[in-house]
mmCIF file of N, CA and C in Angstrom:
data_model
loop_
_atom_site.group_PDB
_atom_site.id
_atom_site.type_symbol
_atom_site.label_atom_id
_atom_site.label_comp_id
_atom_site.label_asym_id
_atom_site.label_seq_id
_atom_site.Cartn_x
_atom_site.Cartn_y
_atom_site.Cartn_z
ATOM 1 N N UNK A 723 -12.686 -80.814 -27.892
ATOM 2 C CA UNK A 723 -12.073 -80.923 -26.515
ATOM 3 C C UNK A 723 -11.313 -81.520 -26.284
ATOM 4 N N UNK A 724 -10.366 -81.968 -25.775
ATOM 5 C CA UNK A 724 -10.198 -83.007 -24.791
ATOM 6 C C UNK A 724 -10.427 -83.681 -24.384
ATOM 7 N N UNK A 725 -10.180 -84.947 -23.843
ATOM 8 C CA UNK A 725 -10.792 -86.020 -23.182
ATOM 9 C C UNK A 725 -10.722 -85.746 -22.213
ATOM 10 N N UNK A 726 -11.135 -86.583 -21.237
ATOM 11 C CA UNK A 726 -11.440 -85.825 -19.431
ATOM 12 C C UNK A 726 -12.151 -87.072 -19.209
ATOM 13 N N UNK A 727 -12.108 -88.023 -19.334
ATOM 14 C CA UNK A 727 -13.012 -88.998 -18.931
ATOM 15 C C UNK A 727 -11.631 -89.534 -17.544
ATOM 16 N N UNK A 728 -12.196 -89.483 -16.413
ATOM 17 C CA UNK A 728 -11.290 -90.083 -15.021
ATOM 18 C C UNK A 728 -11.376 -88.442 -14.062
ATOM 19 N N UNK A 729 -11.608 -87.396 -15.190
ATOM 20 C CA UNK A 729 -10.848 -86.625 -14.813
ATOM 21 C C UNK A 729 -11.690 -85.587 -13.651
ATOM 22 N N UNK A 730 -11.752 -85.394 -12.490
ATOM 23 C CA UNK A 730 -11.790 -84.639 -11.679
ATOM 24 C C UNK A 730 -12.183 -82.928 -12.236
ATOM 25 N N UNK A 731 -13.281 -81.923 -12.205
ATOM 26 C CA UNK A 731 -13.407 -80.269 -11.711
ATOM 27 C C UNK A 731 -13.673 -80.096 -10.949
ATOM 28 N N UNK A 732 -13.489 -79.216 -9.874
ATOM 29 C CA UNK A 732 -14.463 -78.566 -9.502
ATOM 30 C C UNK A 732 -14.300 -76.287 -10.039
ATOM 31 N N UNK A 733 -15.243 -75.819 -10.583
ATOM 32 C CA UNK A 733 -16.195 -75.330 -10.363
ATOM 33 C C UNK A 733 -16.898 -74.437 -10.100
ATOM 34 N N UNK A 734 -16.595 -73.211 -8.697
ATOM 35 C CA UNK A 734 -16.530 -71.726 -8.675
ATOM 36 C C UNK A 734 -17.655 -70.941 -9.346
ATOM 37 N N UNK A 735 -18.541 -70.972 -8.404
ATOM 38 C CA UNK A 735 -19.532 -69.788 -9.180
ATOM 39 C C UNK A 735 -20.457 -71.005 -10.951
ATOM 40 N N UNK A 736 -21.004 -71.953 -10.717
ATOM 41 C CA UNK A 736 -20.547 -73.396 -11.351
ATOM 42 C C UNK A 736 -22.323 -72.923 -11.603
ATOM 43 N N UNK A 737 -22.873 -72.930 -10.914
ATOM 44 C CA UNK A 737 -25.079 -72.595 -10.684
ATOM 45 C C UNK A 737 -25.066 -72.451 -11.980
ATOM 46 N N UNK A 738 -24.793 -70.827 -12.526
ATOM 47 C CA UNK A 738 -24.599 -70.160 -13.607
ATOM 48 C C UNK A 738 -24.064 -69.358 -14.345
ATOM 49 N N UNK A 739 -24.228 -69.370 -15.704
ATOM 50 C CA UNK A 739 -23.237 -68.429 -16.140
ATOM 51 C C UNK A 739 -22.439 -68.929 -16.915
ATOM 52 N N UNK A 740 -21.586 -68.183 -17.093
ATOM 53 C CA UNK A 740 -20.063 -69.091 -17.214
ATOM 54 C C UNK A 740 -19.980 -70.151 -16.559
ATOM 55 N N UNK A 741 -19.639 -70.471 -15.029
ATOM 56 C CA UNK A 741 -19.439 -71.299 -14.750
ATOM 57 C C UNK A 741 -20.255 -72.430 -15.529
ATOM 58 N N UNK A 742 -21.679 -71.985 -15.587
ATOM 59 C CA UNK A 742 -22.449 -73.299 -15.960
ATOM 60 C C UNK A 742 -21.631 -73.739 -16.991
ATOM 61 N N UNK A 743 -21.847 -72.270 -17.725
ATOM 62 C CA UNK A 743 -21.154 -73.483 -19.013
ATOM 63 C C UNK A 743 -19.986 -73.639 -19.257
ATOM 64 N N UNK A 744 -18.762 -73.287 -17.780
ATOM 65 C CA UNK A 744 -17.821 -74.683 -17.629
ATOM 66 C C UNK A 744 -18.109 -75.291 -17.708
ATOM 67 N N UNK A 745 -19.180 -75.687 -16.446
ATOM 68 C CA UNK A 745 -19.399 -77.205 -16.351
ATOM 69 C C UNK A 745 -19.804 -77.908 -16.985
ATOM 70 N N UNK A 746 -20.536 -77.382 -18.274
ATOM 71 C CA UNK A 746 -21.328 -77.474 -19.048
ATOM 72 C C UNK A 746 -20.295 -78.479 -20.778
ATOM 73 N N UNK A 747 -19.381 -77.669 -20.583
ATOM 74 C CA UNK A 747 -18.737 -78.333 -21.458
ATOM 75 C C UNK A 747 -17.078 -79.749 -20.572
ATOM 76 N N UNK A 748 -17.669 -79.031 -19.335
ATOM 77 C CA UNK A 748 -16.187 -80.288 -18.636
ATOM 78 C C UNK A 748 -17.110 -81.590 -18.682
ATOM 79 N N UNK A 749 -18.128 -82.047 -18.309
ATOM 80 C CA UNK A 749 -19.205 -82.966 -18.593
ATOM 81 C C UNK A 749 -19.810 -83.350 -19.848
ATOM 82 N N UNK A 750 -19.058 -82.701 -20.608
ATOM 83 C CA UNK A 750 -19.590 -83.091 -22.332
ATOM 84 C C UNK A 750 -18.179 -83.741 -22.520
ATOM 85 N N UNK A 751 -17.428 -82.917 -22.024
ATOM 86 C CA UNK A 751 -15.277 -83.835 -22.285
ATOM 87 C C UNK A 751 -15.079 -85.258 -22.240
ATOM 88 N N UNK A 752 -16.639 -85.414 -20.295
ATOM 89 C CA UNK A 752 -15.827 -86.447 -20.044
ATOM 90 C C UNK A 752 -16.189 -86.277 -17.782
ATOM 91 N N UNK A 753 -15.293 -85.029 -18.012
ATOM 92 C CA UNK A 753 -15.162 -84.889 -17.167
ATOM 93 C C UNK A 753 -16.030 -85.433 -15.516
ATOM 94 N N UNK A 754 -15.777 -85.511 -14.998
ATOM 95 C CA UNK A 754 -17.108 -85.223 -13.285
ATOM 96 C C UNK A 754 -16.739 -84.340 -12.732
ATOM 97 N N UNK A 755 -17.837 -83.078 -12.250
ATOM 98 C CA UNK A 755 -17.592 -82.410 -12.437
ATOM 99 C C UNK A 755 -18.167 -81.265 -10.573
ATOM 100 N N UNK A 756 -17.601 -80.441 -10.158
ATOM 101 C CA UNK A 756 -17.784 -80.687 -8.957
ATOM 102 C C UNK A 756 -18.420 -78.987 -9.202
ATOM 103 N N UNK A 757 -20.341 -78.493 -9.206
ATOM 104 C CA UNK A 757 -20.250 -77.566 -8.404
ATOM 105 C C UNK A 757 -20.790 -76.650 -7.576
ATOM 106 N N UNK A 758 -20.035 -75.961 -6.859
ATOM 107 C CA UNK A 758 -19.049 -75.122 -6.309
ATOM 108 C C UNK A 758 -19.677 -73.674 -6.123
ATOM 109 N N UNK A 759 -21.129 -73.596 -5.433
ATOM 110 C CA UNK A 759 -21.852 -71.666 -4.826
ATOM 111 C C UNK A 759 -22.613 -71.629 -4.510
ATOM 112 N N UNK A 760 -22.085 -70.373 -3.317
ATOM 113 C CA UNK A 760 -22.579 -69.988 -2.904
ATOM 114 C C UNK A 760 -24.161 -70.082 -2.621
ATOM 115 N N UNK A 761 -25.472 -70.857 -3.578
ATOM 116 C CA UNK A 761 -26.403 -70.312 -3.973
ATOM 117 C C UNK A 761 -26.228 -71.797 -3.331
ATOM 118 N N UNK A 762 -26.460 -73.091 -3.095
ATOM 119 C CA UNK A 762 -26.450 -73.989 -3.241
ATOM 120 C C UNK A 762 -27.256 -75.447 -3.534
ATOM 121 N N UNK A 763 -28.636 -74.435 -4.116
ATOM 122 C CA UNK A 763 -30.406 -74.588 -4.294
ATOM 123 C C UNK A 763 -30.357 -74.065 -4.776
ATOM 124 N N UNK A 764 -29.087 -73.123 -6.378
ATOM 125 C CA UNK A 764 -29.413 -73.026 -8.020
ATOM 126 C C UNK A 764 -27.975 -74.283 -7.785
ATOM 127 N N UNK A 765 -26.648 -74.369 -7.824
ATOM 128 C CA UNK A 765 -25.864 -75.328 -7.515
ATOM 129 C C UNK A 765 -26.732 -77.287 -7.995
ATOM 130 N N UNK A 766 -27.613 -76.995 -7.153
ATOM 131 C CA UNK A 766 -28.138 -78.159 -7.249
ATOM 132 C C UNK A 766 -28.859 -78.371 -7.961
ATOM 133 N N UNK A 767 -29.725 -77.256 -8.820
ATOM 134 C CA UNK A 767 -31.518 -77.809 -9.449
ATOM 135 C C UNK A 767 -29.710 -77.583 -10.786
ATOM 136 N N UNK A 768 -28.425 -77.293 -11.338
ATOM 137 C CA UNK A 768 -28.080 -77.299 -11.624
ATOM 138 C C UNK A 768 -27.557 -78.430 -12.093
ATOM 139 N N UNK A 769 -26.948 -78.799 -10.998
ATOM 140 C CA UNK A 769 -26.098 -80.571 -11.482
ATOM 141 C C UNK A 769 -27.283 -81.601 -11.520
ATOM 142 N N UNK A 770 -28.919 -81.945 -11.219
ATOM 143 C CA UNK A 770 -29.166 -82.123 -11.545
ATOM 144 C C UNK A 770 -29.009 -82.467 -12.991
ATOM 145 N N UNK A 771 -30.020 -81.024 -14.019
ATOM 146 C CA UNK A 771 -29.574 -80.864 -15.150
ATOM 147 C C UNK A 771 -28.292 -81.483 -15.511
ATOM 148 N N UNK A 772 -27.035 -80.975 -15.559
ATOM 149 C CA UNK A 772 -26.463 -82.005 -16.092
ATOM 150 C C UNK A 772 -26.704 -83.480 -15.997
ATOM 151 N N UNK A 773 -26.969 -84.541 -14.538
ATOM 152 C CA UNK A 773 -26.514 -85.529 -14.663
ATOM 153 C C UNK A 773 -25.204 -86.489 -14.234
ATOM 154 N N UNK A 774 -25.521 -87.239 -14.245
ATOM 155 C CA UNK A 774 -23.562 -88.664 -14.075
ATOM 156 C C UNK A 774 -23.735 -87.657 -13.441
ATOM 157 N N UNK A 775 -22.152 -87.795 -13.169
ATOM 158 C CA UNK A 775 -21.030 -87.024 -12.362
ATOM 159 C C UNK A 775 -21.110 -85.753 -12.135
ATOM 160 N N UNK A 776 -21.918 -85.489 -11.744
ATOM 161 C CA UNK A 776 -21.880 -83.504 -11.523
ATOM 162 C C UNK A 776 -22.556 -83.869 -10.515
ATOM 163 N N UNK A 777 -21.685 -82.887 -8.524
ATOM 164 C CA UNK A 777 -22.545 -82.899 -7.508
ATOM 165 C C UNK A 777 -22.685 -81.269 -7.378
ATOM 166 N N UNK A 778 -23.110 -81.113 -5.974
ATOM 167 C CA UNK A 778 -22.958 -79.563 -6.414
ATOM 168 C C UNK A 778 -23.184 -79.257 -4.351
ATOM 169 N N UNK A 779 -22.080 -78.746 -3.581
ATOM 170 C CA UNK A 779 -21.845 -78.560 -3.382
ATOM 171 C C UNK A 779 -22.047 -76.465 -2.941
ATOM 172 N N UNK A 780 -22.098 -76.551 -1.763
ATOM 173 C CA UNK A 780 -21.870 -74.612 -1.204
ATOM 174 C C UNK A 780 -20.695 -74.549 -0.580
ATOM 175 N N UNK A 781 -20.318 -73.852 -1.765
ATOM 176 C CA UNK A 781 -18.506 -72.471 -1.194
ATOM 177 C C UNK A 781 -18.958 -71.226 -0.372
ATOM 178 N N UNK A 782 -18.496 -70.937 0.273
ATOM 179 C CA UNK A 782 -18.210 -69.129 0.249
ATOM 180 C C UNK A 782 -17.197 -68.758 -0.463
ATOM 181 N N UNK A 783 -16.569 -68.680 -2.181
ATOM 182 C CA UNK A 783 -14.936 -68.511 -1.935
ATOM 183 C C UNK A 783 -14.407 -67.138 -0.768
ATOM 184 N N UNK A 784 -15.222 -66.460 -0.065
ATOM 185 C CA UNK A 784 -14.203 -65.352 1.624
ATOM 186 C C UNK A 784 -14.214 -66.312 2.486
ATOM 187 N N UNK A 785 -14.449 -66.982 2.518
ATOM 188 C CA UNK A 785 -14.192 -67.752 3.428
ATOM 189 C C UNK A 785 -12.880 -69.298 2.895
ATOM 190 N N UNK A 786 -11.771 -69.206 3.379
ATOM 191 C CA UNK A 786 -10.583 -69.948 3.590
ATOM 192 C C UNK A 786 -11.136 -71.709 4.129
ATOM 193 N N UNK A 787 -12.125 -71.725 5.412
ATOM 194 C CA UNK A 787 -12.382 -72.966 6.152
ATOM 195 C C UNK A 787 -13.267 -73.686 5.103
ATOM 196 N N UNK A 788 -13.929 -72.610 3.975
ATOM 197 C CA UNK A 788 -15.509 -72.632 3.293
ATOM 198 C C UNK A 788 -14.678 -74.197 2.077
ATOM 199 N N UNK A 789 -13.369 -73.556 1.422
ATOM 200 C CA UNK A 789 -12.290 -73.670 0.605
ATOM 201 C C UNK A 789 -11.967 -74.652 1.111
ATOM 202 N N UNK A 790 -11.332 -75.297 2.179
ATOM 203 C CA UNK A 790 -10.651 -76.355 2.803
ATOM 204 C C UNK A 790 -12.050 -77.617 3.058
ATOM 205 N N UNK A 791 -12.918 -77.704 2.859
ATOM 206 C CA UNK A 791 -14.623 -78.292 2.861
ATOM 207 C C UNK A 791 -15.169 -78.670 2.185
ATOM 208 N N UNK A 792 -14.696 -77.594 0.501
ATOM 209 C CA UNK A 792 -14.648 -78.010 -0.955
ATOM 210 C C UNK A 792 -13.341 -78.620 -1.200
ATOM 211 N N UNK A 793 -12.721 -78.860 -0.475
ATOM 212 C CA UNK A 793 -11.499 -79.014 -1.350
ATOM 213 C C UNK A 793 -12.280 -81.030 -0.602
ATOM 214 N N UNK A 794 -11.613 -80.735 0.435
ATOM 215 C CA UNK A 794 -12.024 -82.166 1.831
ATOM 216 C C UNK A 794 -13.204 -82.906 0.974
ATOM 217 N N UNK A 795 -14.141 -82.434 0.742
ATOM 218 C CA UNK A 795 -15.205 -82.916 0.004
ATOM 219 C C UNK A 795 -15.088 -84.038 -1.344
ATOM 220 N N UNK A 796 -14.580 -82.907 -2.399
ATOM 221 C CA UNK A 796 -14.628 -83.449 -3.235
ATOM 222 C C UNK A 796 -13.268 -84.074 -3.898
ATOM 223 N N UNK A 797 -12.774 -84.600 -2.649
ATOM 224 C CA UNK A 797 -11.804 -85.252 -2.444
ATOM 225 C C UNK A 797 -11.929 -86.564 -1.823
ATOM 226 N N UNK A 798 -12.637 -86.908 -1.937
ATOM 227 C CA UNK A 798 -13.732 -87.921 -0.514
ATOM 228 C C UNK A 798 -14.371 -87.973 -1.684
ATOM 229 N N UNK A 799 -15.679 -87.249 -2.551
ATOM 230 C CA UNK A 799 -16.419 -88.061 -2.991
ATOM 231 C C UNK A 799 -15.760 -88.567 -4.769
ATOM 232 N N UNK A 800 -15.064 -88.002 -4.343
ATOM 233 C CA UNK A 800 -13.856 -88.750 -6.303
ATOM 234 C C UNK A 800 -12.270 -89.261 -5.750
ATOM 235 N N UNK A 801 -12.206 -88.704 -4.851
ATOM 236 C CA UNK A 801 -11.047 -89.710 -4.433
ATOM 237 C C UNK A 801 -9.060 -88.466 -5.349
ATOM 238 N N UNK A 802 -9.974 -87.611 -5.832
ATOM 239 C CA UNK A 802 -8.875 -86.657 -6.521
ATOM 240 C C UNK A 802 -9.533 -84.940 -7.065
ATOM 241 N N UNK A 803 -8.574 -84.168 -7.067
ATOM 242 C CA UNK A 803 -9.787 -82.779 -7.833
ATOM 243 C C UNK A 803 -8.752 -82.643 -8.913
ATOM 244 N N UNK A 804 -9.077 -82.632 -10.252
ATOM 245 C CA UNK A 804 -7.283 -83.399 -11.424
ATOM 246 C C UNK A 804 -7.727 -80.722 -11.645
ATOM 247 N N UNK A 805 -9.029 -80.616 -11.523
ATOM 248 C CA UNK A 805 -8.965 -79.235 -12.210
ATOM 249 C C UNK A 805 -9.641 -78.254 -12.010
ATOM 250 N N UNK A 806 -8.991 -77.084 -11.554
ATOM 251 C CA UNK A 806 -9.931 -76.095 -10.289
ATOM 252 C C UNK A 806 -10.167 -74.988 -10.681
ATOM 253 N N UNK A 807 -11.573 -74.843 -11.260
ATOM 254 C CA UNK A 807 -11.500 -73.149 -12.247
ATOM 255 C C UNK A 807 -12.211 -72.352 -11.582
ATOM 256 N N UNK A 808 -11.739 -71.044 -11.367
ATOM 257 C CA UNK A 808 -12.104 -69.878 -10.154
ATOM 258 C C UNK A 808 -13.290 -69.506 -11.254
ATOM 259 N N UNK A 809 -13.690 -69.677 -11.093
ATOM 260 C CA UNK A 809 -14.864 -68.537 -11.499
ATOM 261 C C UNK A 809 -16.536 -67.134 -11.091
ATOM 262 N N UNK A 810 -15.728 -67.682 -9.430
ATOM 263 C CA UNK A 810 -16.429 -66.752 -8.745
ATOM 264 C C UNK A 810 -16.028 -65.442 -9.431
ATOM 265 N N UNK A 811 -17.751 -64.549 -9.684
ATOM 266 C CA UNK A 811 -16.582 -63.225 -10.099
ATOM 267 C C UNK A 811 -18.220 -62.228 -9.643
ATOM 268 N N UNK A 812 -17.945 -61.531 -9.221
ATOM 269 C CA UNK A 812 -19.028 -60.460 -8.880
ATOM 270 C C UNK A 812 -18.780 -59.242 -9.551
ATOM 271 N N UNK A 813 -19.234 -57.720 -9.671
ATOM 272 C CA UNK A 813 -18.658 -55.979 -10.404
ATOM 273 C C UNK A 813 -19.323 -55.661 -9.532
ATOM 274 N N UNK A 814 -19.045 -54.156 -9.702
ATOM 275 C CA UNK A 814 -19.522 -53.262 -9.180
ATOM 276 C C UNK A 814 -20.791 -52.433 -8.809
ATOM 277 N N UNK A 815 -21.536 -52.153 -8.090
ATOM 278 C CA UNK A 815 -22.743 -51.485 -8.347
ATOM 279 C C UNK A 815 -22.968 -50.731 -9.046
ATOM 280 N N UNK A 816 -23.638 -50.735 -10.913
ATOM 281 C CA UNK A 816 -22.837 -49.086 -11.633
ATOM 282 C C UNK A 816 -23.483 -48.041 -11.102
ATOM 283 N N UNK A 817 -22.583 -47.321 -11.580
ATOM 284 C CA UNK A 817 -21.846 -45.657 -11.353
ATOM 285 C C UNK A 817 -20.992 -44.741 -10.713
ATOM 286 N N UNK A 818 -20.819 -44.481 -10.917
ATOM 287 C CA UNK A 818 -19.534 -43.036 -11.587
ATOM 288 C C UNK A 818 -18.850 -43.645 -10.268
ATOM 289 N N UNK A 819 -17.229 -44.253 -10.481
ATOM 290 C CA UNK A 819 -16.519 -43.991 -9.298
ATOM 291 C C UNK A 819 -16.176 -43.098 -8.066
ATOM 292 N N UNK A 820 -16.732 -42.141 -8.116
ATOM 293 C CA UNK A 820 -16.904 -41.370 -6.425
ATOM 294 C C UNK A 820 -18.250 -41.564 -6.390
ATOM 295 N N UNK A 821 -19.122 -43.049 -6.974
ATOM 296 C CA UNK A 821 -19.814 -43.327 -5.804
ATOM 297 C C UNK A 821 -19.831 -44.408 -5.256
ATOM 298 N N UNK A 822 -18.860 -44.779 -5.082
ATOM 299 C CA UNK A 822 -18.263 -45.367 -4.811
ATOM 300 C C UNK A 822 -17.946 -46.470 -4.197
ATOM 301 N N UNK A 823 -19.096 -46.648 -3.070
ATOM 302 C CA UNK A 823 -17.942 -46.701 -1.300
ATOM 303 C C UNK A 823 -17.048 -48.459 -1.061
ATOM 304 N N UNK A 824 -16.832 -47.774 -0.323
ATOM 305 C CA UNK A 824 -15.541 -48.853 0.118
ATOM 306 C C UNK A 824 -15.875 -49.919 0.781
ATOM 307 N N UNK A 825 -16.926 -50.195 1.432
ATOM 308 C CA UNK A 825 -18.087 -51.239 2.128
ATOM 309 C C UNK A 825 -18.209 -51.846 0.159
ATOM 310 N N UNK A 826 -18.619 -51.531 -0.864
ATOM 311 C CA UNK A 826 -19.204 -52.304 -1.892
ATOM 312 C C UNK A 826 -17.270 -52.725 -2.684
ATOM 313 N N UNK A 827 -16.774 -51.642 -2.371
ATOM 314 C CA UNK A 827 -15.266 -52.150 -3.080
ATOM 315 C C UNK A 827 -13.905 -53.403 -2.997
ATOM 316 N N UNK A 828 -14.752 -53.519 -1.186
ATOM 317 C CA UNK A 828 -14.476 -54.156 -0.011
ATOM 318 C C UNK A 828 -14.976 -55.902 -0.607
ATOM 319 N N UNK A 829 -16.260 -55.428 -0.420
ATOM 320 C CA UNK A 829 -17.528 -56.908 -1.250
ATOM 321 C C UNK A 829 -16.749 -57.388 -3.167
ATOM 322 N N UNK A 830 -16.584 -56.643 -3.452
ATOM 323 C CA UNK A 830 -16.008 -57.300 -4.746
ATOM 324 C C UNK A 830 -14.627 -57.418 -4.805
ATOM 325 N N UNK A 831 -13.962 -56.443 -4.519
ATOM 326 C CA UNK A 831 -12.100 -57.454 -3.941
ATOM 327 C C UNK A 831 -11.535 -58.733 -2.798
ATOM 328 N N UNK A 832 -12.738 -58.673 -2.529
ATOM 329 C CA UNK A 832 -13.271 -60.338 -1.158
ATOM 330 C C UNK A 832 -12.977 -60.953 -2.080
ATOM 331 N N UNK A 833 -14.925 -61.025 -3.284
ATOM 332 C CA UNK A 833 -14.751 -62.137 -3.664
ATOM 333 C C UNK A 833 -14.145 -62.355 -5.561
ATOM 334 N N UNK A 834 -13.810 -61.214 -5.911
ATOM 335 C CA UNK A 834 -13.267 -61.082 -7.271
ATOM 336 C C UNK A 834 -11.682 -62.070 -7.155
ATOM 337 N N UNK A 835 -10.754 -61.134 -5.561
ATOM 338 C CA UNK A 835 -9.044 -61.411 -5.567
ATOM 339 C C UNK A 835 -9.255 -62.282 -4.019
ATOM 340 N N UNK A 836 -9.199 -61.811 -3.552
ATOM 341 C CA UNK A 836 -9.603 -62.862 -2.163
ATOM 342 C C UNK A 836 -10.287 -63.725 -2.163
ATOM 343 N N UNK A 837 -10.901 -64.550 -2.312
ATOM 344 C CA UNK A 837 -11.895 -65.533 -2.862
ATOM 345 C C UNK A 837 -11.142 -66.335 -4.573
ATOM 346 N N UNK A 838 -9.946 -66.182 -4.903
ATOM 347 C CA UNK A 838 -9.894 -67.307 -5.618
ATOM 348 C C UNK A 838 -8.414 -67.697 -5.415
ATOM 349 N N UNK A 839 -7.781 -66.213 -4.235
ATOM 350 C CA UNK A 839 -6.677 -67.197 -4.089
ATOM 351 C C UNK A 839 -7.312 -67.797 -2.881
ATOM 352 N N UNK A 840 -8.010 -68.309 -2.032
ATOM 353 C CA UNK A 840 -8.571 -68.649 -0.947
ATOM 354 C C UNK A 840 -8.829 -70.157 -1.192
ATOM 355 N N UNK A 841 -9.333 -69.935 -2.217
ATOM 356 C CA UNK A 841 -10.315 -71.690 -2.871
ATOM 357 C C UNK A 841 -8.250 -71.492 -3.959
ATOM 358 N N UNK A 842 -8.007 -71.712 -3.800
ATOM 359 C CA UNK A 842 -6.567 -71.619 -4.758
ATOM 360 C C UNK A 842 -5.877 -73.042 -3.661
ATOM 361 N N UNK A 843 -5.667 -71.785 -2.510
ATOM 362 C CA UNK A 843 -4.699 -72.027 -1.511
ATOM 363 C C UNK A 843 -4.971 -73.269 -0.963
ATOM 364 N N UNK A 844 -7.324 -73.208 -0.980
ATOM 365 C CA UNK A 844 -7.221 -75.382 -0.329
ATOM 366 C C UNK A 844 -7.094 -75.756 -0.648
ATOM 367 N N UNK A 845 -6.553 -75.684 -2.207
ATOM 368 C CA UNK A 845 -6.348 -76.904 -3.112
ATOM 369 C C UNK A 845 -5.891 -77.523 -3.620
ATOM 370 N N UNK A 846 -4.346 -76.432 -3.618
ATOM 371 C CA UNK A 846 -3.146 -76.326 -4.099
ATOM 372 C C UNK A 846 -2.452 -77.370 -3.384
ATOM 373 N N UNK A 847 -2.180 -77.849 -1.691
ATOM 374 C CA UNK A 847 -1.526 -79.337 -1.058
ATOM 375 C C UNK A 847 -2.096 -80.584 -1.956
ATOM 376 N N UNK A 848 -3.489 -80.599 -2.522
ATOM 377 C CA UNK A 848 -4.241 -82.126 -2.874
ATOM 378 C C UNK A 848 -3.217 -81.968 -4.532
ATOM 379 N N UNK A 849 -3.201 -81.438 -5.630
ATOM 380 C CA UNK A 849 -2.501 -80.641 -5.968
ATOM 381 C C UNK A 849 -0.748 -81.427 -6.587
ATOM 382 N N UNK A 850 0.126 -81.077 -5.986
ATOM 383 C CA UNK A 850 1.093 -80.922 -5.358
ATOM 384 C C UNK A 850 1.444 -81.602 -4.951
ATOM 385 N N UNK A 851 0.677 -82.763 -3.948
ATOM 386 C CA UNK A 851 0.676 -84.106 -3.264
ATOM 387 C C UNK A 851 0.537 -85.244 -4.234
ATOM 388 N N UNK A 852 -0.674 -85.108 -5.510
ATOM 389 C CA UNK A 852 -0.546 -86.020 -6.880
ATOM 390 C C UNK A 852 -0.020 -85.145 -8.012
ATOM 391 N N UNK A 853 0.707 -84.599 -7.872
ATOM 392 C CA UNK A 853 2.005 -83.913 -8.535
ATOM 393 C C UNK A 853 1.116 -83.702 -9.919
ATOM 394 N N UNK A 854 -0.071 -83.407 -9.935
ATOM 395 C CA UNK A 854 -1.060 -82.879 -10.617
ATOM 396 C C UNK A 854 -1.958 -81.964 -11.287
ATOM 397 N N UNK A 855 -2.265 -81.732 -12.463
ATOM 398 C CA UNK A 855 -3.700 -80.484 -11.601
ATOM 399 C C UNK A 855 -3.259 -79.720 -12.881
ATOM 400 N N UNK A 856 -4.368 -77.805 -12.471
ATOM 401 C CA UNK A 856 -4.527 -77.531 -13.808
ATOM 402 C C UNK A 856 -5.257 -76.222 -12.531
ATOM 403 N N UNK A 857 -4.571 -74.962 -12.995
ATOM 404 C CA UNK A 857 -5.643 -74.023 -12.349
ATOM 405 C C UNK A 857 -6.675 -73.406 -13.274
ATOM 406 N N UNK A 858 -6.794 -72.866 -13.703
ATOM 407 C CA UNK A 858 -8.331 -71.826 -14.273
ATOM 408 C C UNK A 858 -9.185 -69.890 -13.999
ATOM 409 N N UNK A 859 -8.461 -70.135 -14.609
ATOM 410 C CA UNK A 859 -8.792 -68.821 -13.390
ATOM 411 C C UNK A 859 -9.389 -68.315 -14.307
ATOM 412 N N UNK A 860 -10.663 -67.173 -14.292
ATOM 413 C CA UNK A 860 -11.320 -66.516 -15.600
ATOM 414 C C UNK A 860 -12.329 -65.222 -14.599
ATOM 415 N N UNK A 861 -12.028 -63.509 -15.857
ATOM 416 C CA UNK A 861 -12.300 -62.830 -15.349
ATOM 417 C C UNK A 861 -12.994 -61.991 -16.188
ATOM 418 N N UNK A 862 -13.783 -60.980 -16.241
ATOM 419 C CA UNK A 862 -14.015 -60.780 -16.570
ATOM 420 C C UNK A 862 -14.144 -58.917 -17.530
ATOM 421 N N UNK A 863 -14.796 -57.999 -18.412
ATOM 422 C CA UNK A 863 -14.301 -57.191 -18.609
ATOM 423 C C UNK A 863 -13.675 -56.376 -17.262
ATOM 424 N N UNK A 864 -15.032 -56.723 -16.199
ATOM 425 C CA UNK A 864 -15.337 -55.949 -15.432
ATOM 426 C C UNK A 864 -14.523 -56.083 -14.672
ATOM 427 N N UNK A 865 -13.636 -56.612 -14.553
ATOM 428 C CA UNK A 865 -12.499 -56.804 -14.146
ATOM 429 C C UNK A 865 -10.739 -55.783 -14.680
#
């Protein structure tokens, strides 16, 4: 893995699962990591396990204001952000498509699609300003 010493990464949905795995790899490569998750208690537990320059920040990907607050908090803590990993996502409740409700469809799309857009939108101005950065979008087979 590349040397990421001095780099700062933000991972949405980073408190557990694939997101936590991303956080672990980024820390091992030397990056400072922001675990951004709607479950801030679990994010804090994960940050404590990873140690070093790892912090937990509550983030709801369905909210542009939450994304803007996350971007501002990460920049205030570390001075800049180099990497945004859009990992937060959910699948629909299992069942036949004809039983999928509009509300469940909206929930999945608001987190998986709109959430990625809103969080990215909040970070792009800072990446443009510093003339560098990486956006990494993760999907699953459910997507």
